[in-house]
């Protein structure tokens, strides 16, 4: 089942600009993960941030986590046309590590 | 409109046994994806199927693992001769043919190999 919300639902930017996507959730989490999905392909894991971490970097990606607001953001700097994809956040919750996925943000980067 | 169904939710097997995991996609969806998640790790893509066809199995281990999505019935992920390292959560997602192929996830099957 889908839970958590990404916002915006769709984002269109020019190459070279930064893209910021947000994710909100409702319950306590063990960790939060961001994924990318290119059209017609499976999800690709980008970053996992644990509940006791506030920020994490990987290349051009920067993820923040605010557990008091139950929200996370994914920043892609200096975007490229190849970054065009859907981006999903997923929360790992509870003792059984149940996963909850948001509906995703569709990012279009125009060359 | 029921979501993606997976069963069983929990499966316990002894080493050497076979595990069969089932995934019923959402109504109208003809694409199924399988993922594996180890504890404290992200999902790892295993296989992408359409009805009666394997489209991408680049994430499937070469041995013991197989997947099918028949014309009728659920998609099956089959693990033969399970080992302890197969213990994980296995998630299935479905989508319909669209520009972005949004995936909707099932609740997962937690496999424990004793």
PDB file of C-alpha atoms in Angstrom:
ATOM      1  CA  UNK A   1       0.000   0.000   0.000  1.00  0.00           C
ATOM      2  CA  UNK A   2       1.143   3.559  -0.649  1.00  0.00           C
ATOM      3  CA  UNK A   3       1.635   5.908   2.239  1.00  0.00           C
ATOM      4  CA  UNK A   4       3.549   9.075   2.652  1.00  0.00           C
ATOM      5  CA  UNK A   5       3.333  11.875   0.177  1.00  0.00           C
ATOM      6  CA  UNK A   6       5.842  13.325  -2.200  1.00  0.00           C
ATOM      7  CA  UNK A   7       5.494  16.847  -3.300  1.00  0.00           C
ATOM      8  CA  UNK A   8       5.395  18.197  -5.875  1.00  0.00           C
ATOM      9  CA  UNK A   9       3.760  15.482  -7.950  1.00  0.00           C
ATOM     10  CA  UNK A  10       5.517  16.766 -11.049  1.00  0.00           C
ATOM     11  CA  UNK A  11       8.490  19.072 -11.492  1.00  0.00           C
ATOM     12  CA  UNK A  12       9.958  20.444 -14.717  1.00  0.00           C
ATOM     13  CA  UNK A  13      13.269  22.301 -14.727  1.00  0.00           C
ATOM     14  CA  UNK A  14      16.091  23.298 -17.080  1.00  0.00           C
ATOM     15  CA  UNK A  15      19.363  21.435 -17.180  1.00  0.00           C
ATOM     16  CA  UNK A  16      21.792  22.885 -14.670  1.00  0.00           C
ATOM     17  CA  UNK A  17      19.118  23.952 -12.197  1.00  0.00           C
ATOM     18  CA  UNK A  18      18.607  22.301  -8.818  1.00  0.00           C
ATOM     19  CA  UNK A  19      15.599  20.097  -8.145  1.00  0.00           C
ATOM     20  CA  UNK A  20      14.074  19.694  -4.704  1.00  0.00           C
ATOM     21  CA  UNK A  21      11.506  17.052  -3.873  1.00  0.00           C
ATOM     22  CA  UNK A  22       9.824  16.613  -0.520  1.00  0.00           C
ATOM     23  CA  UNK A  23       8.359  13.657   1.264  1.00  0.00           C
ATOM     24  CA  UNK A  24       6.139  13.574   4.325  1.00  0.00           C
ATOM     25  CA  UNK A  25       5.121  10.577   6.404  1.00  0.00           C
ATOM     26  CA  UNK A  26       2.899   9.852   9.331  1.00  0.00           C
ATOM     27  CA  UNK A  27       4.460   7.365  11.740  1.00  0.00           C
ATOM     28  CA  UNK A  28       7.768   6.755  13.459  1.00  0.00           C
ATOM     29  CA  UNK A  29      10.384   5.309  11.154  1.00  0.00           C
ATOM     30  CA  UNK A  30      13.580   3.283  11.325  1.00  0.00           C
ATOM     31  CA  UNK A  31      14.911   4.849   8.166  1.00  0.00           C
ATOM     32  CA  UNK A  32      13.818   6.617   4.995  1.00  0.00           C
ATOM     33  CA  UNK A  33      14.950   5.784   1.503  1.00  0.00           C
ATOM     34  CA  UNK A  34      14.860   7.539  -1.825  1.00  0.00           C
ATOM     35  CA  UNK A  35      14.535   5.706  -5.111  1.00  0.00           C
ATOM     36  CA  UNK A  36      14.591   6.622  -8.771  1.00  0.00           C
ATOM     37  CA  UNK A  37      12.573   4.954 -11.454  1.00  0.00           C
ATOM     38  CA  UNK A  38      13.232   5.450 -15.118  1.00  0.00           C
ATOM     39  CA  UNK A  39      10.284   4.767 -17.351  1.00  0.00           C
ATOM     40  CA  UNK A  40       9.753   1.057 -17.844  1.00  0.00           C
ATOM     41  CA  UNK A  41      12.490   0.060 -15.432  1.00  0.00           C
ATOM     42  CA  UNK A  42      12.673  -1.125 -11.843  1.00  0.00           C
ATOM     43  CA  UNK A  43      13.403   1.122  -8.901  1.00  0.00           C
ATOM     44  CA  UNK A  44      16.995   2.078  -8.232  1.00  0.00           C
ATOM     45  CA  UNK A  45      17.999   2.731  -4.653  1.00  0.00           C
ATOM     46  CA  UNK A  46      19.608   6.168  -4.201  1.00  0.00           C
ATOM     47  CA  UNK A  47      20.103   6.918  -0.521  1.00  0.00           C
ATOM     48  CA  UNK A  48      19.083   5.529   2.864  1.00  0.00           C
ATOM     49  CA  UNK A  49      18.998   7.918   5.805  1.00  0.00           C
ATOM     50  CA  UNK A  50      18.508   6.575   9.307  1.00  0.00           C
ATOM     51  CA  UNK A  51      16.145   8.122  11.812  1.00  0.00           C
ATOM     52  CA  UNK A  52      19.053   9.479  13.890  1.00  0.00           C
ATOM     53  CA  UNK A  53      20.674  11.183  10.893  1.00  0.00           C
ATOM     54  CA  UNK A  54      19.792  14.643   9.671  1.00  0.00           C
ATOM     55  CA  UNK A  55      21.588  14.919   6.375  1.00  0.00           C
ATOM     56  CA  UNK A  56      23.321  12.690   3.897  1.00  0.00           C
ATOM     57  CA  UNK A  57      25.161  13.292   0.626  1.00  0.00           C
ATOM     58  CA  UNK A  58      25.887  11.116  -2.365  1.00  0.00           C
ATOM     59  CA  UNK A  59      27.427  12.816  -5.376  1.00  0.00           C
ATOM     60  CA  UNK A  60      24.953  15.425  -6.595  1.00  0.00           C
ATOM     61  CA  UNK A  61      22.279  14.177  -4.213  1.00  0.00           C
ATOM     62  CA  UNK A  62      21.582  15.624  -0.799  1.00  0.00           C
ATOM     63  CA  UNK A  63      18.921  14.198   1.509  1.00  0.00           C
ATOM     64  CA  UNK A  64      17.692  15.781   4.707  1.00  0.00           C
ATOM     65  CA  UNK A  65      15.472  14.279   7.366  1.00  0.00           C
ATOM     66  CA  UNK A  66      13.442  16.150   9.960  1.00  0.00           C
ATOM     67  CA  UNK A  67      11.816  13.625  12.258  1.00  0.00           C
ATOM     68  CA  UNK A  68      10.053  16.335  14.260  1.00  0.00           C
ATOM     69  CA  UNK A  69       8.208  17.385  11.117  1.00  0.00           C
ATOM     70  CA  UNK A  70       8.094  13.873   9.716  1.00  0.00           C
ATOM     71  CA  UNK A  71       9.506  15.046   6.443  1.00  0.00           C
ATOM     72  CA  UNK A  72      12.472  14.542   4.145  1.00  0.00           C
ATOM     73  CA  UNK A  73      13.788  16.322   1.106  1.00  0.00           C
ATOM     74  CA  UNK A  74      15.862  15.177  -1.844  1.00  0.00           C
ATOM     75  CA  UNK A  75      17.965  17.803  -3.579  1.00  0.00           C
ATOM     76  CA  UNK A  76      19.569  17.115  -6.946  1.00  0.00           C
ATOM     77  CA  UNK A  77      22.120  19.768  -7.794  1.00  0.00           C
ATOM     78  CA  UNK A  78      23.213  20.777 -11.294  1.00  0.00           C
ATOM     79  CA  UNK A  79      20.538  18.595 -12.868  1.00  0.00           C
ATOM     80  CA  UNK A  80      21.052  16.770 -16.134  1.00  0.00           C
ATOM     81  CA  UNK A  81      18.620  15.520 -18.744  1.00  0.00           C
ATOM     82  CA  UNK A  82      19.491  11.988 -17.615  1.00  0.00           C
ATOM     83  CA  UNK A  83      18.021  12.789 -14.189  1.00  0.00           C
ATOM     84  CA  UNK A  84      14.560  12.740 -15.785  1.00  0.00           C
ATOM     85  CA  UNK A  85      12.687  10.040 -13.875  1.00  0.00           C
ATOM     86  CA  UNK A  86      10.193   9.458 -11.101  1.00  0.00           C
ATOM     87  CA  UNK A  87      11.542   9.746  -7.575  1.00  0.00           C
ATOM     88  CA  UNK A  88       9.999   7.886  -4.659  1.00  0.00           C
ATOM     89  CA  UNK A  89      10.505   8.042  -0.957  1.00  0.00           C
ATOM     90  CA  UNK A  90       9.899   4.999   1.173  1.00  0.00           C
ATOM     91  CA  UNK A  91       9.782   4.683   4.919  1.00  0.00           C
ATOM     92  CA  UNK A  92      10.895   1.662   6.884  1.00  0.00           C
ATOM     93  CA  UNK A  93       8.581   1.444   9.874  1.00  0.00           C
ATOM     94  CA  UNK A  94       8.006  -0.596  12.948  1.00  0.00           C
ATOM     95  CA  UNK A  95       9.496  -3.766  14.313  1.00  0.00           C
ATOM     96  CA  UNK A  96       8.711  -5.688  11.161  1.00  0.00           C
ATOM     97  CA  UNK A  97      10.479  -3.146   8.919  1.00  0.00           C
ATOM     98  CA  UNK A  98       7.301  -2.579   6.934  1.00  0.00           C
ATOM     99  CA  UNK A  99       7.948  -0.456   3.876  1.00  0.00           C
ATOM    100  CA  UNK A 100       5.660   2.376   2.824  1.00  0.00           C
ATOM    101  CA  UNK A 101       6.046   4.076  -0.526  1.00  0.00           C
ATOM    102  CA  UNK A 102       4.825   7.466  -1.635  1.00  0.00           C
ATOM    103  CA  UNK A 103       3.263   8.074  -5.043  1.00  0.00           C
ATOM    104  CA  UNK A 104       6.397   9.700  -6.391  1.00  0.00           C
ATOM    105  CA  UNK A 105       7.503  12.942  -7.998  1.00  0.00           C
ATOM    106  CA  UNK A 106       7.941  13.017 -11.763  1.00  0.00           C
ATOM    107  CA  UNK A 107      10.991  15.077 -12.577  1.00  0.00           C
ATOM    108  CA  UNK A 108      11.587  16.313 -16.121  1.00  0.00           C
ATOM    109  CA  UNK A 109      14.905  17.988 -16.865  1.00  0.00           C
ATOM    110  CA  UNK A 110      14.896  19.834 -20.163  1.00  0.00           C
ATOM    111  CA  UNK A 111      18.177  20.045 -22.074  1.00  0.00           C
TER     112      UNK A 111
ATOM    113  CA  UNK B   1     -10.015  -1.398  -6.344  1.00  0.00           C
ATOM    114  CA  UNK B   2      -7.852  -3.680  -4.259  1.00  0.00           C
ATOM    115  CA  UNK B   3      -4.164  -2.941  -4.110  1.00  0.00           C
ATOM    116  CA  UNK B   4      -1.311  -5.270  -4.876  1.00  0.00           C
ATOM    117  CA  UNK B   5      -1.677  -8.488  -2.905  1.00  0.00           C
ATOM    118  CA  UNK B   6       1.146 -10.660  -1.751  1.00  0.00           C
ATOM    119  CA  UNK B   7       0.978 -13.931   0.053  1.00  0.00           C
ATOM    120  CA  UNK B   8       2.004 -15.277   2.307  1.00  0.00           C
ATOM    121  CA  UNK B   9       2.996 -12.280   4.399  1.00  0.00           C
ATOM    122  CA  UNK B  10       5.403 -14.424   6.392  1.00  0.00           C
ATOM    123  CA  UNK B  11       7.056 -17.622   5.261  1.00  0.00           C
ATOM    124  CA  UNK B  12       9.393 -19.853   7.214  1.00  0.00           C
ATOM    125  CA  UNK B  13      11.452 -22.491   5.458  1.00  0.00           C
ATOM    126  CA  UNK B  14      14.283 -24.812   6.445  1.00  0.00           C
ATOM    127  CA  UNK B  15      17.466 -24.861   4.450  1.00  0.00           C
ATOM    128  CA  UNK B  16      17.060 -26.862   1.268  1.00  0.00           C
ATOM    129  CA  UNK B  17      13.309 -26.368   0.972  1.00  0.00           C
ATOM    130  CA  UNK B  18      11.536 -24.409  -1.711  1.00  0.00           C
ATOM    131  CA  UNK B  19       9.870 -21.036  -1.216  1.00  0.00           C
ATOM    132  CA  UNK B  20       7.043 -19.792  -3.406  1.00  0.00           C
ATOM    133  CA  UNK B  21       5.986 -16.188  -3.137  1.00  0.00           C
ATOM    134  CA  UNK B  22       2.854 -14.932  -4.851  1.00  0.00           C
ATOM    135  CA  UNK B  23       1.931 -11.521  -6.119  1.00  0.00           C
ATOM    136  CA  UNK B  24      -1.446 -10.487  -7.494  1.00  0.00           C
ATOM    137  CA  UNK B  25      -1.158  -7.150  -9.293  1.00  0.00           C
ATOM    138  CA  UNK B  26      -3.727  -4.435  -9.161  1.00  0.00           C
ATOM    139  CA  UNK B  27      -6.644  -4.792 -11.529  1.00  0.00           C
ATOM    140  CA  UNK B  28      -5.711  -3.623 -14.975  1.00  0.00           C
ATOM    141  CA  UNK B  29      -1.973  -3.896 -14.345  1.00  0.00           C
ATOM    142  CA  UNK B  30       0.013  -6.168 -16.630  1.00  0.00           C
ATOM    143  CA  UNK B  31       3.525  -5.386 -15.383  1.00  0.00           C
ATOM    144  CA  UNK B  32       5.069  -6.873 -12.263  1.00  0.00           C
ATOM    145  CA  UNK B  33       8.370  -6.107 -10.561  1.00  0.00           C
ATOM    146  CA  UNK B  34      10.040  -8.108  -7.773  1.00  0.00           C
ATOM    147  CA  UNK B  35      12.448  -6.610  -5.243  1.00  0.00           C
ATOM    148  CA  UNK B  36      14.428  -8.000  -2.342  1.00  0.00           C
ATOM    149  CA  UNK B  37      15.199  -6.083   0.796  1.00  0.00           C
ATOM    150  CA  UNK B  38      17.789  -7.160   3.317  1.00  0.00           C
ATOM    151  CA  UNK B  39      17.524  -5.711   6.847  1.00  0.00           C
ATOM    152  CA  UNK B  40      18.581  -2.068   7.043  1.00  0.00           C
ATOM    153  CA  UNK B  41      19.139  -1.936   3.299  1.00  0.00           C
ATOM    154  CA  UNK B  42      17.201  -0.517   0.376  1.00  0.00           C
ATOM    155  CA  UNK B  43      15.195  -2.499  -2.120  1.00  0.00           C
ATOM    156  CA  UNK B  44      17.175  -4.250  -4.787  1.00  0.00           C
ATOM    157  CA  UNK B  45      15.551  -4.881  -8.127  1.00  0.00           C
ATOM    158  CA  UNK B  46      15.323  -8.521  -9.135  1.00  0.00           C
ATOM    159  CA  UNK B  47      13.067  -8.988 -12.135  1.00  0.00           C
ATOM    160  CA  UNK B  48      10.503  -7.237 -14.315  1.00  0.00           C
ATOM    161  CA  UNK B  49       7.786  -9.236 -16.016  1.00  0.00           C
ATOM    162  CA  UNK B  50       4.848  -8.664 -18.266  1.00  0.00           C
ATOM    163  CA  UNK B  51       2.217 -11.286 -18.829  1.00  0.00           C
ATOM    164  CA  UNK B  52       4.006 -14.455 -19.976  1.00  0.00           C
ATOM    165  CA  UNK B  53       7.269 -12.585 -20.596  1.00  0.00           C
ATOM    166  CA  UNK B  54      10.373 -11.774 -18.607  1.00  0.00           C
ATOM    167  CA  UNK B  55      11.448  -8.303 -19.652  1.00  0.00           C
ATOM    168  CA  UNK B  56      14.436  -7.709 -17.399  1.00  0.00           C
ATOM    169  CA  UNK B  57      15.958 -10.246 -15.035  1.00  0.00           C
ATOM    170  CA  UNK B  58      19.256  -8.489 -14.536  1.00  0.00           C
ATOM    171  CA  UNK B  59      18.843  -8.506 -10.749  1.00  0.00           C
ATOM    172  CA  UNK B  60      18.017 -12.186 -10.394  1.00  0.00           C
ATOM    173  CA  UNK B  61      20.628 -14.530  -8.969  1.00  0.00           C
ATOM    174  CA  UNK B  62      21.718 -16.962 -11.656  1.00  0.00           C
ATOM    175  CA  UNK B  63      20.832 -20.080  -9.699  1.00  0.00           C
ATOM    176  CA  UNK B  64      17.891 -21.238  -7.603  1.00  0.00           C
ATOM    177  CA  UNK B  65      15.710 -18.192  -8.349  1.00  0.00           C
ATOM    178  CA  UNK B  66      13.010 -18.036 -11.002  1.00  0.00           C
ATOM    179  CA  UNK B  67       9.960 -15.902 -11.680  1.00  0.00           C
ATOM    180  CA  UNK B  68       6.907 -16.201 -13.839  1.00  0.00           C
ATOM    181  CA  UNK B  69       3.813 -14.207 -14.599  1.00  0.00           C
ATOM    182  CA  UNK B  70       1.358 -16.478 -16.391  1.00  0.00           C
ATOM    183  CA  UNK B  71      -1.543 -15.384 -18.514  1.00  0.00           C
ATOM    184  CA  UNK B  72      -3.904 -16.292 -15.700  1.00  0.00           C
ATOM    185  CA  UNK B  73      -3.131 -16.082 -12.003  1.00  0.00           C
ATOM    186  CA  UNK B  74      -0.559 -14.344  -9.869  1.00  0.00           C
ATOM    187  CA  UNK B  75       3.112 -13.802 -10.481  1.00  0.00           C
ATOM    188  CA  UNK B  76       5.288 -16.339  -8.667  1.00  0.00           C
ATOM    189  CA  UNK B  77       8.799 -15.860  -7.356  1.00  0.00           C
ATOM    190  CA  UNK B  78      10.297 -19.263  -6.695  1.00  0.00           C
ATOM    191  CA  UNK B  79      13.416 -19.923  -4.655  1.00  0.00           C
ATOM    192  CA  UNK B  80      14.702 -23.473  -4.727  1.00  0.00           C
ATOM    193  CA  UNK B  81      16.926 -25.035  -2.066  1.00  0.00           C
ATOM    194  CA  UNK B  82      16.773 -21.967   0.144  1.00  0.00           C
ATOM    195  CA  UNK B  83      19.784 -20.917   2.215  1.00  0.00           C
ATOM    196  CA  UNK B  84      19.963 -18.635   5.244  1.00  0.00           C
ATOM    197  CA  UNK B  85      21.159 -15.762   3.057  1.00  0.00           C
ATOM    198  CA  UNK B  86      17.814 -15.821   1.263  1.00  0.00           C
ATOM    199  CA  UNK B  87      16.122 -14.519   4.418  1.00  0.00           C
ATOM    200  CA  UNK B  88      14.758 -11.126   3.452  1.00  0.00           C
ATOM    201  CA  UNK B  89      11.614  -9.230   2.628  1.00  0.00           C
ATOM    202  CA  UNK B  90      10.451  -9.679  -0.945  1.00  0.00           C
ATOM    203  CA  UNK B  91       8.305  -6.945  -2.411  1.00  0.00           C
ATOM    204  CA  UNK B  92       6.247  -7.017  -5.524  1.00  0.00           C
ATOM    205  CA  UNK B  93       5.016  -3.974  -7.424  1.00  0.00           C
ATOM    206  CA  UNK B  94       2.674  -3.668 -10.355  1.00  0.00           C
ATOM    207  CA  UNK B  95       2.038  -1.042 -12.978  1.00  0.00           C
ATOM    208  CA  UNK B  96       0.123  -0.579 -16.175  1.00  0.00           C
ATOM    209  CA  UNK B  97       1.592   0.545 -19.417  1.00  0.00           C
ATOM    210  CA  UNK B  98       1.989   4.298 -19.219  1.00  0.00           C
ATOM    211  CA  UNK B  99       4.623   6.899 -19.865  1.00  0.00           C
ATOM    212  CA  UNK B 100       5.986   6.696 -16.342  1.00  0.00           C
ATOM    213  CA  UNK B 101       4.880   3.190 -15.362  1.00  0.00           C
ATOM    214  CA  UNK B 102       4.062   4.225 -11.784  1.00  0.00           C
ATOM    215  CA  UNK B 103       4.555   1.283  -9.527  1.00  0.00           C
ATOM    216  CA  UNK B 104       2.258   0.311  -6.704  1.00  0.00           C
ATOM    217  CA  UNK B 105       3.747  -1.876  -4.039  1.00  0.00           C
ATOM    218  CA  UNK B 106       2.402  -4.825  -2.166  1.00  0.00           C
ATOM    219  CA  UNK B 107       2.954  -5.323   1.563  1.00  0.00           C
ATOM    220  CA  UNK B 108       5.812  -7.758   1.031  1.00  0.00           C
ATOM    221  CA  UNK B 109       6.554 -11.335   2.039  1.00  0.00           C
ATOM    222  CA  UNK B 110       9.011 -11.841   4.848  1.00  0.00           C
ATOM    223  CA  UNK B 111      10.999 -15.027   4.255  1.00  0.00           C
ATOM    224  CA  UNK B 112      12.886 -16.577   7.125  1.00  0.00           C
ATOM    225  CA  UNK B 113      15.174 -19.508   6.460  1.00  0.00           C
ATOM    226  CA  UNK B 114      16.025 -21.555   9.521  1.00  0.00           C
TER     227      UNK B 114
END
